[in-house]
């Protein structure tokens, strides 16, 4: 007779405990219907608890609760608990308490100072909710701090504790089990892990977390502003994993290819998609596969070729989907999933990777910009890996007429009419193939006119296409000419271009800025009527209007083809793009243009450097809500660091090093340590202290400089320049320009790598002028 194999999901509740299991059931058809012949358990998630705050009440006696760099102290008050197997996993503390948070790292202390005015945080609190592993309770909570109340619980105290518990308990370690259970189920923290929600009087709710699974296991989060105050690796964690890490270290699989069919209704910000993901397992065994997808998008089904329909769960408050595999996949197994999903996903706001300046004085404009929707790296508009992951892709994007699409990849063929429901507006499907790996997939939807499209000779085959919103067509032609010069110049510096196609999308917006995913760049043209003052920004160069374009195009090489290992290393993208844009200024308008740009960058870098090291990445300026700090340091200071390295190493070795770094890191994520190793190998210099000071440190040297002219008996002269550090020693180049009476000008570089240095430049004839740091290349304060 007929037989079938069914996949069954079960959720079993026993008291407060829950267990989620996937079964495989074999059935055969008999005369009286179907009969099960075998039932096999495939996988399960154990240890789920429906947390309940117990009515029993404890009196607090001089309680100290400790986590790494955290102490919660409460002299007296009341406590209630919730239990899992093994004991207490949750505590509600109410009373007059004090939170003390003391990170040791200088950069973290600087962040705390920005947040609170002090390098350590010490603040009062009235309520706290702590989650921990029951086995850790004795070690974390001081002896005798919780005294069971004999005289019976106070109903009012329990009611107040419960009200707080209900507010905060769902915020951590909670699962959404979809159709299986409507209740809130919670996981027990792993041993050593802990979360403390603390209601302070001064800062509102603060969340402290220690999670061993994270590369940076300690964090302190400010709920009201939704910002991390601190994120760092504990000393124990650093010892285990070393100083450098990649966000890829913990990943369990590598996505090889995406194949996406998506229908967009931009006016409603609505997407319906079917995405096929092909991945190779990189961990030894993988029983669940975590994908990233915007929380607002509903997963309709997940099907694998091999196992049929798969179960999934979503974590509340996160853009995650956890897919349960019927049996653990082994290393190097290939997995193919088809995910059907849909829902509302808002167009991306400018974020980390977007060079958009801050408007100081924003007034409404009279002409609205052409509507435009961007779905990119911050949208999670398609199922993707938990961190960016180089993969090839095929996109079929359907939008209503008359909208157009530019997306990652090379457009294949012309858009074709798509089937639509009766009565709906006509729609077209655009297809894009990307055979060259990209980190993420992006698209922009608007009305576009094609301005030009041409092959760019003189290197690997590449096509440059320029499209623009209708109103910007006239300006877009000039933009296209600039783009070609920029593209050709960068390709000559690095010998190659990563992607066979570059589309420049000239769009309009209230603010200048841009975005540069693989295969295309979006540049915003400000509308003539936009009444916005944005010039007081680190990336606004008045005398250099093509700066944004040059910066965005550079991202095809730096940021896309070569990416960064984790957020600390974002300067590998932004600093390099910024320096390439500066180099292009010099290429087009001569050395004075480069010096002018460097001088402006230096002013910003000197002003903002106290906020922290380049290595803090996006967190610079984050707490203050001032992204100019981030741009002043991760863009500008990092560009100066590259320029200093070039002056120290000499042009030939510097650019050879850049090419080597580019080739070695192509379609990979690189870090400061990788860059240092390549530059050391190429230049023979020891650059340990150079990067230590400039990338991980945030001081600026003060240097006393002087010069004399020595006259020799034979009629020749020598210019002698001395430089002396007034504090810690930095490695840096000081450019000296000497003008002779004859009008001849020559340059020499004093490379300072010790407390003091001297440069002797023999010259013929009389010296008219000596200028120290003439090109503004050294990031230092000079005493003369
Ligand atoms: Zn950028």
PDB file of N, CA, C and O and ligand atoms in Angstrom, residues 352-355 514 516 551-552 555 558 570 573-575 577-578 635, ligand 1:
ATOM      1  N   UNK A 352      25.266  53.764   8.997  1.00  0.00           N
ATOM      2  CA  UNK A 352      26.706  53.678   9.102  1.00  0.00           C
ATOM      3  C   UNK A 352      27.478  53.841   7.813  1.00  0.00           C
ATOM      4  O   UNK A 352      28.478  54.495   7.767  1.00  0.00           O
ATOM      5  N   UNK A 353      27.021  53.176   6.763  1.00  0.00           N
ATOM      6  CA  UNK A 353      27.856  53.166   5.591  1.00  0.00           C
ATOM      7  C   UNK A 353      27.565  54.327   4.667  1.00  0.00           C
ATOM      8  O   UNK A 353      28.072  54.435   3.584  1.00  0.00           O
ATOM      9  N   UNK A 354      26.725  55.198   5.119  1.00  0.00           N
ATOM     10  CA  UNK A 354      26.270  56.271   4.258  1.00  0.00           C
ATOM     11  C   UNK A 354      26.954  57.568   4.655  1.00  0.00           C
ATOM     12  O   UNK A 354      26.922  57.967   5.806  1.00  0.00           O
ATOM     13  N   UNK A 355      27.577  58.197   3.692  1.00  0.00           N
ATOM     14  CA  UNK A 355      28.164  59.503   3.966  1.00  0.00           C
ATOM     15  C   UNK A 355      27.080  60.535   3.781  1.00  0.00           C
ATOM     16  O   UNK A 355      26.831  61.011   2.686  1.00  0.00           O
ATOM     17  N   UNK A 514      25.558  59.806   0.115  1.00  0.00           N
ATOM     18  CA  UNK A 514      25.494  58.708  -0.838  1.00  0.00           C
ATOM     19  C   UNK A 514      25.544  57.368  -0.153  1.00  0.00           C
ATOM     20  O   UNK A 514      25.564  57.271   1.069  1.00  0.00           O
ATOM     21  N   UNK A 516      27.019  53.178  -1.204  1.00  0.00           N
ATOM     22  CA  UNK A 516      27.765  52.451  -2.215  1.00  0.00           C
ATOM     23  C   UNK A 516      27.785  50.959  -1.958  1.00  0.00           C
ATOM     24  O   UNK A 516      28.731  50.431  -1.417  1.00  0.00           O
ATOM     25  N   UNK A 551      34.402  59.585  -2.997  1.00  0.00           N
ATOM     26  CA  UNK A 551      34.359  58.747  -1.801  1.00  0.00           C
ATOM     27  C   UNK A 551      33.504  57.494  -2.057  1.00  0.00           C
ATOM     28  O   UNK A 551      33.914  56.371  -1.760  1.00  0.00           O
ATOM     29  N   UNK A 552      32.325  57.699  -2.614  1.00  0.00           N
ATOM     30  CA  UNK A 552      31.416  56.558  -2.819  1.00  0.00           C
ATOM     31  C   UNK A 552      31.985  55.560  -3.819  1.00  0.00           C
ATOM     32  O   UNK A 552      31.887  54.348  -3.614  1.00  0.00           O
ATOM     33  N   UNK A 555      34.443  53.109  -2.491  1.00  0.00           N
ATOM     34  CA  UNK A 555      33.898  51.993  -1.705  1.00  0.00           C
ATOM     35  C   UNK A 555      33.753  50.705  -2.516  1.00  0.00           C
ATOM     36  O   UNK A 555      33.636  49.630  -1.935  1.00  0.00           O
ATOM     37  N   UNK A 558      37.159  49.535  -1.517  1.00  0.00           N
ATOM     38  CA  UNK A 558      37.341  49.524  -0.052  1.00  0.00           C
ATOM     39  C   UNK A 558      35.981  49.567   0.639  1.00  0.00           C
ATOM     40  O   UNK A 558      35.296  50.574   0.588  1.00  0.00           O
ATOM     41  N   UNK A 570      36.156  49.473  10.765  1.00  0.00           N
ATOM     42  CA  UNK A 570      35.449  50.146   9.668  1.00  0.00           C
ATOM     43  C   UNK A 570      36.319  51.177   8.953  1.00  0.00           C
ATOM     44  O   UNK A 570      36.028  51.576   7.833  1.00  0.00           O
ATOM     45  N   UNK A 573      37.303  50.586   5.513  1.00  0.00           N
ATOM     46  CA  UNK A 573      36.364  51.018   4.473  1.00  0.00           C
ATOM     47  C   UNK A 573      36.343  52.547   4.362  1.00  0.00           C
ATOM     48  O   UNK A 573      36.670  53.115   3.328  1.00  0.00           O
ATOM     49  N   UNK A 574      35.964  53.223   5.444  1.00  0.00           N
ATOM     50  CA  UNK A 574      35.747  54.673   5.366  1.00  0.00           C
ATOM     51  C   UNK A 574      37.044  55.479   5.251  1.00  0.00           C
ATOM     52  O   UNK A 574      37.112  56.446   4.507  1.00  0.00           O
ATOM     53  N   UNK A 575      38.064  55.082   6.013  1.00  0.00           N
ATOM     54  CA  UNK A 575      39.326  55.817   5.960  1.00  0.00           C
ATOM     55  C   UNK A 575      39.985  55.674   4.597  1.00  0.00           C
ATOM     56  O   UNK A 575      40.507  56.641   4.038  1.00  0.00           O
ATOM     57  N   UNK A 577      38.426  54.923   1.728  1.00  0.00           N
ATOM     58  CA  UNK A 577      37.614  55.631   0.730  1.00  0.00           C
ATOM     59  C   UNK A 577      37.887  57.133   0.814  1.00  0.00           C
ATOM     60  O   UNK A 577      38.004  57.825  -0.210  1.00  0.00           O
ATOM     61  N   UNK A 578      37.985  57.639   2.031  1.00  0.00           N
ATOM     62  CA  UNK A 578      38.239  59.058   2.221  1.00  0.00           C
ATOM     63  C   UNK A 578      39.623  59.434   1.668  1.00  0.00           C
ATOM     64  O   UNK A 578      39.777  60.469   1.019  1.00  0.00           O
ATOM     65  N   UNK A 635      36.648  58.550   9.263  1.00  0.00           N
ATOM     66  CA  UNK A 635      36.927  58.979   7.888  1.00  0.00           C
ATOM     67  C   UNK A 635      38.234  59.784   7.844  1.00  0.00           C
ATOM     68  O   UNK A 635      39.206  59.398   7.216  1.00  0.00           O
TER      69      UNK A 635
HETATM   70 ZN1  LIG B   1      31.770  55.913   3.097  1.00  0.00          ZN
END
